[in-house]
CSV table of C-alpha atoms in Angstrom, one decimal:
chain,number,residue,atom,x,y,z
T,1,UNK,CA,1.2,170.3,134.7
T,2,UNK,CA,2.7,168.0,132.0
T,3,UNK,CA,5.7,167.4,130.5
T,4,UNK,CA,6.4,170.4,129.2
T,5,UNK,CA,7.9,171.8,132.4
T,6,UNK,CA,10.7,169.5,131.5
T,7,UNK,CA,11.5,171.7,127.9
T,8,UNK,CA,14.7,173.4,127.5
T,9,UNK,CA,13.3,174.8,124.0
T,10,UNK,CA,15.0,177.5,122.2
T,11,UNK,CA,17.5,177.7,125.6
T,12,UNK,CA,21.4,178.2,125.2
T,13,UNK,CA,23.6,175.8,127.8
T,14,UNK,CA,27.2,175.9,128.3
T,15,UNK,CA,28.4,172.8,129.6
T,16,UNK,CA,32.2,173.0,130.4
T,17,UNK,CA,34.5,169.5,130.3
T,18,UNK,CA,31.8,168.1,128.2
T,19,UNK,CA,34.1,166.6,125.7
T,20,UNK,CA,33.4,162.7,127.2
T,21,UNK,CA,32.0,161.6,130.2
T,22,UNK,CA,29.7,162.8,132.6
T,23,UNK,CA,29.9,166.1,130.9
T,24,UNK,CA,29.1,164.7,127.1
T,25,UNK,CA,25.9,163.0,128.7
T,26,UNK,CA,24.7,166.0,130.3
T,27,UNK,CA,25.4,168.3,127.0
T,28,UNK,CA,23.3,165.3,125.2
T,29,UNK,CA,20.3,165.5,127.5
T,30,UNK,CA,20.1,169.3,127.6
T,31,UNK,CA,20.1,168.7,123.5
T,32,UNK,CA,17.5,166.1,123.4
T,33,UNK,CA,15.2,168.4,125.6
T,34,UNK,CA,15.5,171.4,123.1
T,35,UNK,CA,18.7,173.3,124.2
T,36,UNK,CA,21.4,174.5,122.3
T,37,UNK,CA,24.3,173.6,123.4
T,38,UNK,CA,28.0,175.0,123.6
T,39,UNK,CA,30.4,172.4,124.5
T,40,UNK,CA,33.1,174.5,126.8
T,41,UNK,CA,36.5,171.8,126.8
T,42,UNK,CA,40.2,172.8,126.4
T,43,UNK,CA,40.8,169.7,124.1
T,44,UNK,CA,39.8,170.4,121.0
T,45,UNK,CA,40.0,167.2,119.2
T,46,UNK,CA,37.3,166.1,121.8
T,47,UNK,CA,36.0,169.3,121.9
T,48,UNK,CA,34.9,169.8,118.3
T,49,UNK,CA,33.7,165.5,118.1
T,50,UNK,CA,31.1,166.1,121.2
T,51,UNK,CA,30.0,169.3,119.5
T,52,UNK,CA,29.2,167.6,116.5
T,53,UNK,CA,27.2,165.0,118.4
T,54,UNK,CA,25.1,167.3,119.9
T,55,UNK,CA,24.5,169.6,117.3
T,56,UNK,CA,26.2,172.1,119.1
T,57,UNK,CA,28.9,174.5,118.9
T,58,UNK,CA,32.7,174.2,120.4
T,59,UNK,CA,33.8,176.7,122.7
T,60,UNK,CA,38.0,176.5,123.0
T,61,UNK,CA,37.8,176.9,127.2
T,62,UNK,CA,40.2,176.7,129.9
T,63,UNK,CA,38.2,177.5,133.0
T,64,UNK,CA,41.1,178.2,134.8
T,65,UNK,CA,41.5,181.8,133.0
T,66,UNK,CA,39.3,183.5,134.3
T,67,UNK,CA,40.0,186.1,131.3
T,68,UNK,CA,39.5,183.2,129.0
T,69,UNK,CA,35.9,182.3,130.8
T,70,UNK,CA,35.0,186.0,130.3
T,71,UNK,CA,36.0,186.5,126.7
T,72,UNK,CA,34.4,182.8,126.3
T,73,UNK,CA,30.6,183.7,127.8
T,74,UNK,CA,31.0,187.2,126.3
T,75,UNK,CA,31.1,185.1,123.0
T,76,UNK,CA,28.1,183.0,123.9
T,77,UNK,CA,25.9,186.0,124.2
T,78,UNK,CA,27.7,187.8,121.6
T,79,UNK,CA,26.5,184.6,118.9
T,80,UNK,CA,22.9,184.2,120.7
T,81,UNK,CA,21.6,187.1,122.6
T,82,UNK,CA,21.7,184.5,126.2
T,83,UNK,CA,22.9,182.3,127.8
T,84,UNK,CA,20.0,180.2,130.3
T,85,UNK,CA,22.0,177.4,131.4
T,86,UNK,CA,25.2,176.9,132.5
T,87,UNK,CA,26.8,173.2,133.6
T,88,UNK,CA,30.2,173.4,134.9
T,89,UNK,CA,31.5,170.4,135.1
T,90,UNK,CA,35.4,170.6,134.3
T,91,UNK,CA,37.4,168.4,136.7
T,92,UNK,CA,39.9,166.5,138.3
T,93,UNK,CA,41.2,163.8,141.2
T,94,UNK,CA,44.9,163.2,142.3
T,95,UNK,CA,44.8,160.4,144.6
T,96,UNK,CA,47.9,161.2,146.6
T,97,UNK,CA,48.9,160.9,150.6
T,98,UNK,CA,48.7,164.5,152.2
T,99,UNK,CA,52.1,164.0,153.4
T,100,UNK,CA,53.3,163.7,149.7
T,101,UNK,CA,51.3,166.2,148.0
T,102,UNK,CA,53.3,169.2,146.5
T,103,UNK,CA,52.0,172.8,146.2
T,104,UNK,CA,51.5,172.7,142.9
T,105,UNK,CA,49.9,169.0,142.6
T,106,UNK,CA,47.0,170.8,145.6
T,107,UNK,CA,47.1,174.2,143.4
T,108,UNK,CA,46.1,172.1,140.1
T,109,UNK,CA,43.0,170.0,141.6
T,110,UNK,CA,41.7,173.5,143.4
T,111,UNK,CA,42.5,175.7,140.7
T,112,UNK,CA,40.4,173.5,138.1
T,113,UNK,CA,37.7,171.7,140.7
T,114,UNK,CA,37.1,175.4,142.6
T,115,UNK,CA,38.5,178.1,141.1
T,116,UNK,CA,37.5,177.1,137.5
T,117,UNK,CA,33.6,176.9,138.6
T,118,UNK,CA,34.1,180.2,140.6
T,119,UNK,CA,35.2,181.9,137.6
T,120,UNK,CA,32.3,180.5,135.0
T,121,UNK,CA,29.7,180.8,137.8
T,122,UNK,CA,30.7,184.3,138.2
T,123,UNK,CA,30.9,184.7,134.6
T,124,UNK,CA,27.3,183.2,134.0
T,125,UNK,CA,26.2,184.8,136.8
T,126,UNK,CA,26.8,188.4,135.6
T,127,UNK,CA,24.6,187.6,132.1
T,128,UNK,CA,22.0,186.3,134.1
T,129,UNK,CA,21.2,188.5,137.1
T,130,UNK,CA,21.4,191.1,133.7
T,131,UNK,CA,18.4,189.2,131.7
T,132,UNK,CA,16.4,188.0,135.4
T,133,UNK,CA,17.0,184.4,135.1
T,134,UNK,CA,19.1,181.7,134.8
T,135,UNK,CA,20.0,178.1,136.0
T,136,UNK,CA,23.1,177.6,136.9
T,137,UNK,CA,24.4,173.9,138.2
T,138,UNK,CA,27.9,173.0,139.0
T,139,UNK,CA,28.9,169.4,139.2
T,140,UNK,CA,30.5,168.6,142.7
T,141,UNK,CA,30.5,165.1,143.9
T,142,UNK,CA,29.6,162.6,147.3
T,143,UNK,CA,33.3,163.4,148.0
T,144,UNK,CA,32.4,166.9,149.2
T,145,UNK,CA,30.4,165.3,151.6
T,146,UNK,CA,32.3,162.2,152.8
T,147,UNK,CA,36.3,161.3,152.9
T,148,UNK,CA,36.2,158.3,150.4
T,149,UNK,CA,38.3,155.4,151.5
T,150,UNK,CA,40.8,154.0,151.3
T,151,UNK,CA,42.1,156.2,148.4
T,152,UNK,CA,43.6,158.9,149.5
T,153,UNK,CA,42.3,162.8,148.1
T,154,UNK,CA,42.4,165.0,150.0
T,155,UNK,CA,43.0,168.2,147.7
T,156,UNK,CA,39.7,166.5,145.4
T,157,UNK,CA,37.5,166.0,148.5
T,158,UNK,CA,38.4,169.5,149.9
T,159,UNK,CA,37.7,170.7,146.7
T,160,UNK,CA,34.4,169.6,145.8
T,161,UNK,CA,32.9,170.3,149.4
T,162,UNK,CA,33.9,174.0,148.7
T,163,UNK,CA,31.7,173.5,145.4
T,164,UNK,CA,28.7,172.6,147.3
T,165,UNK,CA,29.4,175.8,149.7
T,166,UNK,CA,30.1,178.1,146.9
T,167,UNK,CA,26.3,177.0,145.2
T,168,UNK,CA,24.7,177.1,148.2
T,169,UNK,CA,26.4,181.0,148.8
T,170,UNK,CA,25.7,181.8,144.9
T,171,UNK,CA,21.9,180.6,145.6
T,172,UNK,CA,21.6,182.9,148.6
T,173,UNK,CA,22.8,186.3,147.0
T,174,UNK,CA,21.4,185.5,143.4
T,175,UNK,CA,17.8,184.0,144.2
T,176,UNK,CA,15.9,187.5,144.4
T,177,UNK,CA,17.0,188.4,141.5
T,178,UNK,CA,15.9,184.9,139.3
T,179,UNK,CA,19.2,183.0,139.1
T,180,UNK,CA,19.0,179.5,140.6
T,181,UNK,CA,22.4,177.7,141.4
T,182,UNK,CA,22.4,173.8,142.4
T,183,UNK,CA,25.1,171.4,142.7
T,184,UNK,CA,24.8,167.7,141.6
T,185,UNK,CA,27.1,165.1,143.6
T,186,UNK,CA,27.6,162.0,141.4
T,187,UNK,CA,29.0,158.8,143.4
T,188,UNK,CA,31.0,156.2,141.6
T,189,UNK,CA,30.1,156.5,137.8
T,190,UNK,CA,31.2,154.2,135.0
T,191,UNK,CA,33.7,157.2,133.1
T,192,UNK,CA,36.6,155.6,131.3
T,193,UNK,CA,38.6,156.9,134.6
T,194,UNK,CA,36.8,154.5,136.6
T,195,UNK,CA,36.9,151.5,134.4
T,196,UNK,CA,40.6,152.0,134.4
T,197,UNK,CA,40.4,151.1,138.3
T,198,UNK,CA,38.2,148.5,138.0
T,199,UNK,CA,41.0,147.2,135.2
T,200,UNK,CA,43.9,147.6,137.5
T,201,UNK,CA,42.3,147.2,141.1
T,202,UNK,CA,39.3,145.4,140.8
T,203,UNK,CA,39.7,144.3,144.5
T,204,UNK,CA,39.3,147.8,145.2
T,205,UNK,CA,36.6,148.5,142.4
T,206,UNK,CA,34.9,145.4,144.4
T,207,UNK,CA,34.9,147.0,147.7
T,208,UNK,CA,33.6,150.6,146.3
T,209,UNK,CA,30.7,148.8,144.9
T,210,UNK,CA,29.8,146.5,148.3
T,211,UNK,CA,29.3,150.1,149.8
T,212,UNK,CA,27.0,151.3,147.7
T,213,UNK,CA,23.5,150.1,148.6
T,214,UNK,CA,22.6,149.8,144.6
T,215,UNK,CA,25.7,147.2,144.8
T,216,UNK,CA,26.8,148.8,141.1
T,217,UNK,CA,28.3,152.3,139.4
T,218,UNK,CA,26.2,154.8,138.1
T,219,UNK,CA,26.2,155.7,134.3
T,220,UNK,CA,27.1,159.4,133.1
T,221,UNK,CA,23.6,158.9,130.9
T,222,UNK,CA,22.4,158.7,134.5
T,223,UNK,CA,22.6,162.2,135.3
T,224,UNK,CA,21.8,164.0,132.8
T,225,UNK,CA,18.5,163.5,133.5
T,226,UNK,CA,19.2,165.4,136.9
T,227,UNK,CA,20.4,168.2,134.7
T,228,UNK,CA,17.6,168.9,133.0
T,229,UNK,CA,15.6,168.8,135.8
T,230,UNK,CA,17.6,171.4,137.2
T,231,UNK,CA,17.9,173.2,134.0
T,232,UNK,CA,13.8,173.7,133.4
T,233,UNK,CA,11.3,174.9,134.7
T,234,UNK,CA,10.3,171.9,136.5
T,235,UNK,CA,13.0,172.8,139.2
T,236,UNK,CA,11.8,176.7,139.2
T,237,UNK,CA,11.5,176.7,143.0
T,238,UNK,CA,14.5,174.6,143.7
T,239,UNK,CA,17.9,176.5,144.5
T,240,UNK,CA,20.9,176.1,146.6
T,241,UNK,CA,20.7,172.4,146.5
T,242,UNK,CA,22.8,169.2,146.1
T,243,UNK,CA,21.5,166.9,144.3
T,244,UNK,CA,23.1,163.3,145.2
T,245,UNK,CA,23.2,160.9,142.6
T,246,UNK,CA,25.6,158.1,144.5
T,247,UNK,CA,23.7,154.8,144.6
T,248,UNK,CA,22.7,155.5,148.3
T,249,UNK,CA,26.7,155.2,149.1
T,250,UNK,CA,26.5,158.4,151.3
T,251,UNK,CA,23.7,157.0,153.4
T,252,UNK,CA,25.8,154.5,155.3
């Protein structure tokens, strides 16, 4: 078995919040490995740029309509007959004291970090079990599996654990029938979010990177080689797991 297992040929992806970051990188790999790819963002100025980079096709998407996520897939395999992959990545953090956190400041983080990969799971999910396969592979974090400190985020933590649930659940009722669902967990990764902490805090930037083993950030080009693993056919007996990308920060 060669390389080949590693081909996304002639594949359509969806990745959602793909228009920088972690999400651009994985749209990027899952082009470079053959896949056509459909960049899912609601900003369309960054939208329409990382479509053109990989090119791809934009997809106006706010994954928290689930309407909108329905009329957006149903568009997918309206253009293209498919849809293989699907990377749902679309997300957010509010570092805020629990004490202080309004209704709607917890309602945003879950209704984008959960309820938005719900939706386009559910969404994907439907086309797939209806053509017999499929890889789906939400992006969750080592916050769903640790409470990061001392930053307070409690509604992002709580959020991306229930990610990590919801794939392993998805996995479970879908695997029969040819779907595969994973999660990845990135640790600290060098997004423009991050650098703008390391600007502002670096003490604190400092002490994130003396507890991770690696002693340094991961890069978003970093994981989208995890994608694609999880997107071919070199993963075809791999489902229902979390795939920790962190620098070995969870391990202490």
């Amino acid at each position: 078995m060669g390389t080949e297992v590693f081909s996304l040929q002639d594949k359509v992806a969806l990745v959602t919040g793909a228009g920088q970051g972690i999400g651009l990188e994985i749209a990027k790999s899952l082009r470079s490995a053959g896949a056509h790819v459909v960049i899912g963002e609601i900003n369309p100025e960054t939208g329409k740029a990382a479509a053109e980079q990989v090119e791809g096709e934009f997809l106006p998407l706010d994954v928290t309509n689930s309407a909108e996520v329905a009329a957006g897939i149903a568009r997918i395999v309206a253009d293209h007959g498919r849809l293989d992959i699907s990377v749902h990545n679309a997300g957010m953090v509010r570092n805020e004291p629990a004490e202080e956190m309004s209704d709607e400041s917890w309602r945003k983080v879950i209704g984008l970090n959960l309820d938005g990969v719900f939706y386009c799971s559910r969404e994907a999910g439907k086309q797939m079990l209806a053509q017999g396969f499929g890889s789906i592979i939400n992006i969750a974090s080592m916050s769903g599996m640790i409470s990061n400190h001392p930053q307070p985020q409690a509604s992002y933590n709580s959020s991306k654990a229930a990610v990590i649930m919801l794939t392993k659940s998805l996995a479970g009722e879908w695997g029969r029938r040819g779907v595969r669902v994973n999660s990845i967990s990135p640790g600290y990764t060098a997004t423009d979010l991050l650098q703008g902490v390391r600007d502002k805090d670096p003490e604190l930037f400092d002490g994130w990177m003396e507890q991770t083993p690696m002693g340094r950030a991961g890069t978003p080009q970093e994981l989208g080689p995890v994608a694609v693993f999880l997107a071919s056919e070199a993963s075809s007996f791999v489902t229902g797991s979390n795939v920790v990308a962190d620098g070995g920060f969870t391990i202490w």
